[in-house]
CSV table of N, CA and C in Angstrom, one decimal:
chain,number,residue,atom,x,y,z
A,1,MET,N,-36.2,20.9,8.5
A,1,MET,CA,-36.1,19.8,7.6
A,1,MET,C,-35.0,18.9,8.1
A,2,LYS,N,-35.2,17.6,8.1
A,2,LYS,CA,-34.2,16.7,8.5
A,2,LYS,C,-33.1,16.5,7.4
A,3,VAL,N,-31.9,16.2,7.9
A,3,VAL,CA,-30.8,16.1,6.9
A,3,VAL,C,-30.5,14.6,6.8
A,4,TYR,N,-30.5,14.1,5.6
A,4,TYR,CA,-30.3,12.7,5.3
A,4,TYR,C,-28.9,12.4,4.7
A,5,SER,N,-28.3,13.5,4.0
A,5,SER,CA,-27.0,13.4,3.5
A,5,SER,C,-26.3,14.7,3.6
A,6,THR,N,-25.1,14.7,4.0
A,6,THR,CA,-24.3,16.0,4.1
A,6,THR,C,-23.0,15.7,3.4
A,7,HIS,N,-22.6,16.6,2.4
A,7,HIS,CA,-21.4,16.5,1.7
A,7,HIS,C,-20.5,17.6,2.1
A,8,PHE,N,-19.2,17.2,2.3
A,8,PHE,CA,-18.1,18.2,2.7
A,8,PHE,C,-17.2,18.2,1.4
A,9,ILE,N,-17.3,19.2,0.6
A,9,ILE,CA,-16.6,19.3,-0.6
A,9,ILE,C,-15.4,20.2,-0.4
A,10,LEU,N,-14.2,19.5,-0.6
A,10,LEU,CA,-13.0,20.3,-0.5
A,10,LEU,C,-12.8,21.3,-1.6
A,11,LYS,N,-12.4,22.5,-1.2
A,11,LYS,CA,-12.3,23.6,-2.2
A,11,LYS,C,-11.0,24.3,-2.1
A,12,GLY,N,-10.7,25.0,-3.1
A,12,GLY,CA,-9.4,25.7,-3.2
A,12,GLY,C,-8.2,24.8,-3.2
A,13,LYS,N,-7.2,25.1,-2.4
A,13,LYS,CA,-6.1,24.2,-2.3
A,13,LYS,C,-6.2,23.1,-1.3
A,14,SER,N,-7.3,23.0,-0.6
A,14,SER,CA,-7.5,21.9,0.4
A,14,SER,C,-7.5,20.6,-0.3
A,15,ASP,N,-6.9,19.6,0.3
A,15,ASP,CA,-6.8,18.3,-0.3
A,15,ASP,C,-6.9,17.2,0.8
A,16,TYR,N,-6.9,16.0,0.4
A,16,TYR,CA,-7.0,14.9,1.4
A,16,TYR,C,-6.0,15.0,2.5
A,17,LYS,N,-4.8,15.4,2.2
A,17,LYS,CA,-3.7,15.4,3.3
A,17,LYS,C,-4.1,16.4,4.3
A,18,ASP,N,-4.9,17.4,4.0
A,18,ASP,CA,-5.3,18.4,5.0
A,18,ASP,C,-6.3,17.9,6.0
A,19,LEU,N,-6.9,16.7,5.7
A,19,LEU,CA,-7.8,16.1,6.6
A,19,LEU,C,-7.1,15.2,7.7
A,20,ALA,N,-5.8,14.9,7.4
A,20,ALA,CA,-5.1,14.0,8.3
A,20,ALA,C,-5.1,14.4,9.7
A,21,PRO,N,-4.8,15.7,10.1
A,21,PRO,CA,-4.7,16.1,11.5
A,21,PRO,C,-6.0,15.9,12.3
A,22,VAL,N,-7.1,16.1,11.6
A,22,VAL,CA,-8.4,16.1,12.3
A,22,VAL,C,-9.2,14.8,12.1
A,23,PHE,N,-8.8,13.9,11.1
A,23,PHE,CA,-9.6,12.8,10.8
A,23,PHE,C,-9.8,11.8,12.0
A,24,PRO,N,-8.8,11.5,12.8
A,24,PRO,CA,-9.1,10.6,13.9
A,24,PRO,C,-10.2,11.1,14.8
A,25,ASP,N,-10.2,12.4,15.1
A,25,ASP,CA,-11.2,12.9,15.9
A,25,ASP,C,-12.6,12.9,15.2
A,26,ILE,N,-12.6,13.1,13.9
A,26,ILE,CA,-13.9,13.1,13.2
A,26,ILE,C,-14.4,11.6,13.2
A,27,LEU,N,-13.6,10.7,12.9
A,27,LEU,CA,-14.0,9.3,12.9
A,27,LEU,C,-14.5,8.8,14.3
A,28,LYS,N,-13.8,9.2,15.3
A,28,LYS,CA,-14.2,8.8,16.7
A,28,LYS,C,-15.6,9.4,17.0
A,29,MET,N,-15.7,10.7,16.8
A,29,MET,CA,-17.0,11.4,17.1
A,29,MET,C,-18.1,10.7,16.2
A,30,PHE,N,-17.9,10.5,15.0
A,30,PHE,CA,-18.9,9.9,14.1
A,30,PHE,C,-19.3,8.5,14.6
A,31,LEU,N,-18.4,7.7,14.9
A,31,LEU,CA,-18.7,6.3,15.4
A,31,LEU,C,-19.5,6.4,16.7
A,32,GLU,N,-19.1,7.3,17.6
A,32,GLU,CA,-19.9,7.5,18.9
A,32,GLU,C,-21.3,7.9,18.6
A,33,GLU,N,-21.4,8.9,17.7
A,33,GLU,CA,-22.8,9.5,17.5
A,33,GLU,C,-23.7,8.4,16.8
A,34,ILE,N,-23.2,7.6,16.0
A,34,ILE,CA,-24.1,6.6,15.3
A,34,ILE,C,-24.1,5.3,16.1
A,35,GLY,N,-23.5,5.2,17.2
A,35,GLY,CA,-23.5,4.0,18.1
A,35,GLY,C,-22.8,2.8,17.5
A,36,GLN,N,-21.7,3.0,16.8
A,36,GLN,CA,-21.0,1.9,16.2
A,36,GLN,C,-19.5,2.0,16.6
A,37,MET,N,-19.2,2.6,17.8
A,37,MET,CA,-17.8,2.6,18.3
A,37,MET,C,-17.4,1.2,18.6
A,38,PRO,N,-16.3,0.7,18.0
A,38,PRO,CA,-15.9,-0.7,18.4
A,38,PRO,C,-15.6,-0.8,19.9
A,39,GLU,N,-15.9,-2.0,20.4
A,39,GLU,CA,-15.6,-2.2,21.8
A,39,GLU,C,-14.1,-2.3,22.1
A,40,GLU,N,-13.4,-2.9,21.1
A,40,GLU,CA,-12.0,-3.1,21.3
A,40,GLU,C,-11.2,-1.9,20.7
A,41,GLU,N,-10.3,-1.4,21.5
A,41,GLU,CA,-9.5,-0.2,21.0
A,41,GLU,C,-8.6,-0.6,19.8
A,42,GLU,N,-8.2,-1.8,19.7
A,42,GLU,CA,-7.4,-2.3,18.5
A,42,GLU,C,-8.2,-2.1,17.2
A,43,LEU,N,-9.5,-2.4,17.2
A,43,LEU,CA,-10.3,-2.2,16.0
A,43,LEU,C,-10.4,-0.8,15.6
A,44,LEU,N,-10.6,0.1,16.6
A,44,LEU,CA,-10.7,1.5,16.3
A,44,LEU,C,-9.4,2.0,15.7
A,45,GLN,N,-8.3,1.6,16.3
A,45,GLN,CA,-7.0,2.1,15.8
A,45,GLN,C,-6.8,1.5,14.4
A,46,MET,N,-7.2,0.3,14.1
A,46,MET,CA,-7.1,-0.2,12.8
A,46,MET,C,-7.9,0.6,11.8
A,47,LEU,N,-9.1,1.0,12.1
A,47,LEU,CA,-9.9,1.9,11.2
A,47,LEU,C,-9.3,3.2,11.0
A,48,ILE,N,-8.7,3.8,12.0
A,48,ILE,CA,-8.0,5.1,11.9
A,48,ILE,C,-6.8,4.9,11.0
A,49,GLU,N,-6.0,3.9,11.3
A,49,GLU,CA,-4.7,3.7,10.5
A,49,GLU,C,-5.0,3.4,9.0
A,50,LEU,N,-6.0,2.6,8.7
A,50,LEU,CA,-6.3,2.4,7.3
A,50,LEU,C,-6.6,3.7,6.6
A,51,ASN,N,-7.3,4.6,7.2
A,51,ASN,CA,-7.6,5.8,6.5
A,51,ASN,C,-6.4,6.8,6.6
A,52,MET,N,-5.6,6.8,7.7
A,52,MET,CA,-4.5,7.8,7.8
A,52,MET,C,-3.4,7.5,6.8
A,53,VAL,N,-3.1,6.3,6.5
A,53,VAL,CA,-2.1,6.0,5.5
A,53,VAL,C,-2.4,6.7,4.2
A,54,ASP,N,-3.6,6.6,3.8
A,54,ASP,CA,-4.0,7.2,2.5
A,54,ASP,C,-4.0,8.7,2.6
A,55,LEU,N,-4.6,9.2,3.7
A,55,LEU,CA,-4.7,10.7,3.9
A,55,LEU,C,-3.3,11.3,3.9
A,56,GLU,N,-2.4,10.7,4.6
A,56,GLU,CA,-1.0,11.3,4.7
A,56,GLU,C,-0.3,11.2,3.3
A,57,ARG,N,-0.7,10.3,2.5
A,57,ARG,CA,-0.1,10.2,1.1
A,57,ARG,C,-1.0,11.0,0.1
A,58,ASN,N,-2.0,11.8,0.6
A,58,ASN,CA,-2.9,12.6,-0.2
A,58,ASN,C,-3.7,11.8,-1.2
A,59,ARG,N,-4.1,10.6,-0.7
A,59,ARG,CA,-5.0,9.7,-1.5
A,59,ARG,C,-6.3,9.6,-0.9
A,60,LYS,N,-7.3,9.2,-1.7
A,60,LYS,CA,-8.7,9.0,-1.2
A,60,LYS,C,-8.7,7.8,-0.2
A,61,PRO,N,-9.2,8.1,1.0
A,61,PRO,CA,-9.2,7.0,2.0
A,61,PRO,C,-10.5,6.2,1.9
A,62,GLU,N,-10.5,5.1,2.7
A,62,GLU,CA,-11.7,4.2,2.7
A,62,GLU,C,-12.9,4.9,3.3
A,63,GLY,N,-12.7,5.6,4.4
A,63,GLY,CA,-13.9,6.2,5.1
A,63,GLY,C,-14.5,5.1,6.0
A,64,TYR,N,-15.8,5.2,6.3
A,64,TYR,CA,-16.5,4.2,7.1
A,64,TYR,C,-17.7,3.7,6.3
A,65,ASN,N,-17.5,2.7,5.4
A,65,ASN,CA,-18.5,2.3,4.5
A,65,ASN,C,-19.1,1.0,4.8
A,66,ARG,N,-19.1,0.6,6.1
A,66,ARG,CA,-19.6,-0.7,6.5
A,66,ARG,C,-21.2,-0.6,6.7
A,67,LYS,N,-21.8,-1.7,6.7
A,67,LYS,CA,-23.3,-1.8,6.8
A,67,LYS,C,-23.6,-1.1,8.1
A,68,GLY,N,-24.7,-0.3,8.1
A,68,GLY,CA,-25.1,0.4,9.3
A,68,GLY,C,-26.1,1.4,8.9
A,69,LYS,N,-26.6,2.2,9.9
A,69,LYS,CA,-27.5,3.2,9.6
A,69,LYS,C,-26.9,4.4,8.9
A,70,VAL,N,-25.7,4.7,9.2
A,70,VAL,CA,-25.0,5.9,8.6
A,70,VAL,C,-23.6,5.4,8.1
A,71,ARG,N,-23.2,6.0,6.9
A,71,ARG,CA,-21.9,5.7,6.4
A,71,ARG,C,-21.2,7.1,6.1
A,72,LEU,N,-19.8,7.0,6.2
A,72,LEU,CA,-19.0,8.1,5.9
A,72,LEU,C,-18.2,7.7,4.6
A,73,VAL,N,-18.5,8.3,3.5
A,73,VAL,CA,-18.1,7.8,2.2
A,73,VAL,C,-17.2,8.9,1.5
A,74,PHE,N,-16.1,8.4,0.9
A,74,PHE,CA,-15.2,9.2,0.1
A,74,PHE,C,-15.4,8.7,-1.4
A,75,PRO,N,-16.2,9.5,-2.2
A,75,PRO,CA,-16.4,9.0,-3.6
A,75,PRO,C,-15.2,9.0,-4.4
A,76,MET,N,-15.2,8.2,-5.5
A,76,MET,CA,-14.1,8.0,-6.3
A,76,MET,C,-13.8,9.2,-7.2
A,77,ASP,N,-14.8,9.9,-7.6
A,77,ASP,CA,-14.6,10.9,-8.7
A,77,ASP,C,-14.5,12.4,-8.3
A,78,ARG,N,-14.5,12.7,-7.0
A,78,ARG,CA,-14.4,14.0,-6.6
A,78,ARG,C,-13.8,14.1,-5.2
A,79,LYS,N,-13.2,15.3,-4.9
A,79,LYS,CA,-12.5,15.5,-3.6
A,79,LYS,C,-13.6,16.0,-2.6
A,80,GLU,N,-14.2,15.0,-2.0
A,80,GLU,CA,-15.2,15.3,-1.0
A,80,GLU,C,-15.4,14.1,-0.2
A,81,PHE,N,-16.2,14.2,0.9
A,81,PHE,CA,-16.7,13.0,1.6
A,81,PHE,C,-18.1,13.4,2.1
A,82,TYR,N,-18.9,12.4,2.3
A,82,TYR,CA,-20.2,12.7,2.7
A,82,TYR,C,-20.7,11.6,3.7
A,83,LEU,N,-21.7,12.1,4.5
A,83,LEU,CA,-22.5,11.2,5.4
A,83,LEU,C,-23.8,10.9,4.8
A,84,LYS,N,-24.2,9.7,4.9
A,84,LYS,CA,-25.5,9.3,4.3
A,84,LYS,C,-26.2,8.3,5.3
A,85,THR,N,-27.4,8.6,5.5
A,85,THR,CA,-28.2,7.7,6.4
A,85,THR,C,-29.2,6.9,5.6
A,86,TYR,N,-29.6,5.8,6.2
A,86,TYR,CA,-30.5,4.9,5.5
A,86,TYR,C,-31.8,4.9,6.2
A,87,THR,N,-32.0,5.6,7.3
A,87,THR,CA,-33.2,5.6,8.1
A,87,THR,C,-33.8,7.0,8.1
A,88,LYS,N,-35.1,7.1,8.0
A,88,LYS,CA,-35.7,8.4,7.9
A,88,LYS,C,-35.8,9.0,9.3
A,89,ASN,N,-35.5,8.3,10.4
A,89,ASN,CA,-35.5,8.9,11.7
A,89,ASN,C,-34.2,9.3,12.2
A,90,GLN,N,-33.2,9.2,11.4
A,90,GLN,CA,-31.8,9.6,11.7
A,90,GLN,C,-31.5,11.0,11.1
A,91,ASP,N,-31.3,12.0,11.9
A,91,ASP,CA,-31.0,13.4,11.4
A,91,ASP,C,-29.5,13.6,11.6
A,92,LEU,N,-28.8,13.9,10.5
A,92,LEU,CA,-27.4,14.1,10.5
A,92,LEU,C,-26.9,15.5,10.8
A,93,SER,N,-27.8,16.4,11.1
A,93,SER,CA,-27.4,17.8,11.2
A,93,SER,C,-26.4,18.0,12.4
A,94,HIS,N,-26.6,17.3,13.5
A,94,HIS,CA,-25.7,17.4,14.7
A,94,HIS,C,-24.3,16.9,14.3
A,95,ILE,N,-24.2,15.8,13.7
A,95,ILE,CA,-22.9,15.2,13.3
A,95,ILE,C,-22.3,16.1,12.3
A,96,ALA,N,-23.0,16.6,11.3
A,96,ALA,CA,-22.5,17.5,10.3
A,96,ALA,C,-21.9,18.8,10.9
A,97,ASP,N,-22.7,19.4,11.9
A,97,ASP,CA,-22.2,20.6,12.5
A,97,ASP,C,-20.9,20.3,13.3
A,98,ASN,N,-20.8,19.2,13.9
A,98,ASN,CA,-19.5,18.8,14.6
A,98,ASN,C,-18.3,18.7,13.7
A,99,ILE,N,-18.6,18.0,12.5
A,99,ILE,CA,-17.5,17.8,11.5
A,99,ILE,C,-17.1,19.2,10.9
A,100,SER,N,-18.1,20.0,10.6
A,100,SER,CA,-17.8,21.4,10.1
A,100,SER,C,-16.9,22.2,11.0
A,101,ASN,N,-17.3,22.1,12.3
A,101,ASN,CA,-16.4,22.8,13.3
A,101,ASN,C,-15.0,22.3,13.4
A,102,MET,N,-14.9,21.0,13.3
A,102,MET,CA,-13.5,20.3,13.3
A,102,MET,C,-12.7,20.7,12.1
A,103,LEU,N,-13.4,20.7,10.9
A,103,LEU,CA,-12.7,21.1,9.7
A,103,LEU,C,-12.3,22.5,9.7
A,104,THR,N,-13.1,23.4,10.1
A,104,THR,CA,-12.8,24.8,10.2
A,104,THR,C,-11.7,25.1,11.2
A,105,ALA,N,-11.7,24.4,12.3
A,105,ALA,CA,-10.6,24.6,13.3
A,105,ALA,C,-9.3,24.1,12.7
A,106,ALA,N,-9.3,23.1,11.8
A,106,ALA,CA,-8.1,22.6,11.2
A,106,ALA,C,-7.6,23.4,10.0
A,107,GLY,N,-8.4,24.4,9.6
A,107,GLY,CA,-8.1,25.2,8.5
A,107,GLY,C,-8.4,24.6,7.1
A,108,VAL,N,-9.2,23.6,7.1
A,108,VAL,CA,-9.6,23.0,5.8
A,108,VAL,C,-10.7,23.9,5.1
A,109,LYS,N,-10.5,24.1,3.9
A,109,LYS,CA,-11.5,24.9,3.1
A,109,LYS,C,-12.5,23.9,2.5
A,110,PHE,N,-13.7,24.2,2.7
A,110,PHE,CA,-14.8,23.3,2.2
A,110,PHE,C,-16.1,24.0,2.1
A,111,ASP,N,-17.0,23.4,1.3
A,111,ASP,CA,-18.4,23.8,1.2
A,111,ASP,C,-19.2,22.6,1.7
A,112,VAL,N,-20.4,22.9,2.1
A,112,VAL,CA,-21.3,21.9,2.6
A,112,VAL,C,-22.6,21.9,1.8
A,113,LYS,N,-23.0,20.7,1.4
A,113,LYS,CA,-24.2,20.6,0.6
A,113,LYS,C,-25.0,19.5,1.3
A,114,GLN,N,-26.3,19.7,1.5
A,114,GLN,CA,-27.2,18.8,2.2
A,114,GLN,C,-28.3,18.2,1.4
A,115,ASN,N,-28.6,17.0,1.8
A,115,ASN,CA,-29.8,16.2,1.1
A,115,ASN,C,-29.6,16.1,-0.4
A,116,ASP,N,-28.4,15.8,-0.8
A,116,ASP,CA,-28.2,15.5,-2.2
A,116,ASP,C,-28.7,14.1,-2.5
A,117,ASN,N,-29.2,13.9,-3.7
A,117,ASN,CA,-29.8,12.6,-4.0
A,117,ASN,C,-28.8,11.5,-4.3
A,118,ILE,N,-28.2,11.0,-3.3
A,118,ILE,CA,-27.2,9.9,-3.4
A,118,ILE,C,-27.8,8.6,-3.1
A,119,GLU,N,-27.6,7.6,-4.0
A,119,GLU,CA,-28.1,6.3,-3.8
A,119,GLU,C,-26.9,5.3,-3.8
A,120,PHE,N,-26.9,4.3,-3.0
A,120,PHE,CA,-25.9,3.3,-3.0
A,120,PHE,C,-26.5,2.0,-3.7
A,121,ASP,N,-25.6,1.3,-4.3
A,121,ASP,CA,-26.0,0.0,-5.0
A,121,ASP,C,-26.1,-1.0,-3.9
């Protein structure tokens, strides 16, 4: 079965600040996998820094919610982030596995839920 959304739900004492050490690597890998890596290094660093400021202060970051085939979203009402694709030919399982491995290596406690019925306005 193809995976169209994958949720990484923080659990236990894991919090936004626990994502800070691994978030730059997650974002870089994510952007490379979806083919939206900025050509200019300054743009990539800006995307990382915008999110890192919030993560280091234990606040919900922006994620990568720009128009495209796939988004990395931090919802307002719960401590999680998710990947969501808009195309039926984009399988997120490879990206999700990479993120799971990175989070596990960083010691972040999380659950994974796939193909939840998430709709964007």
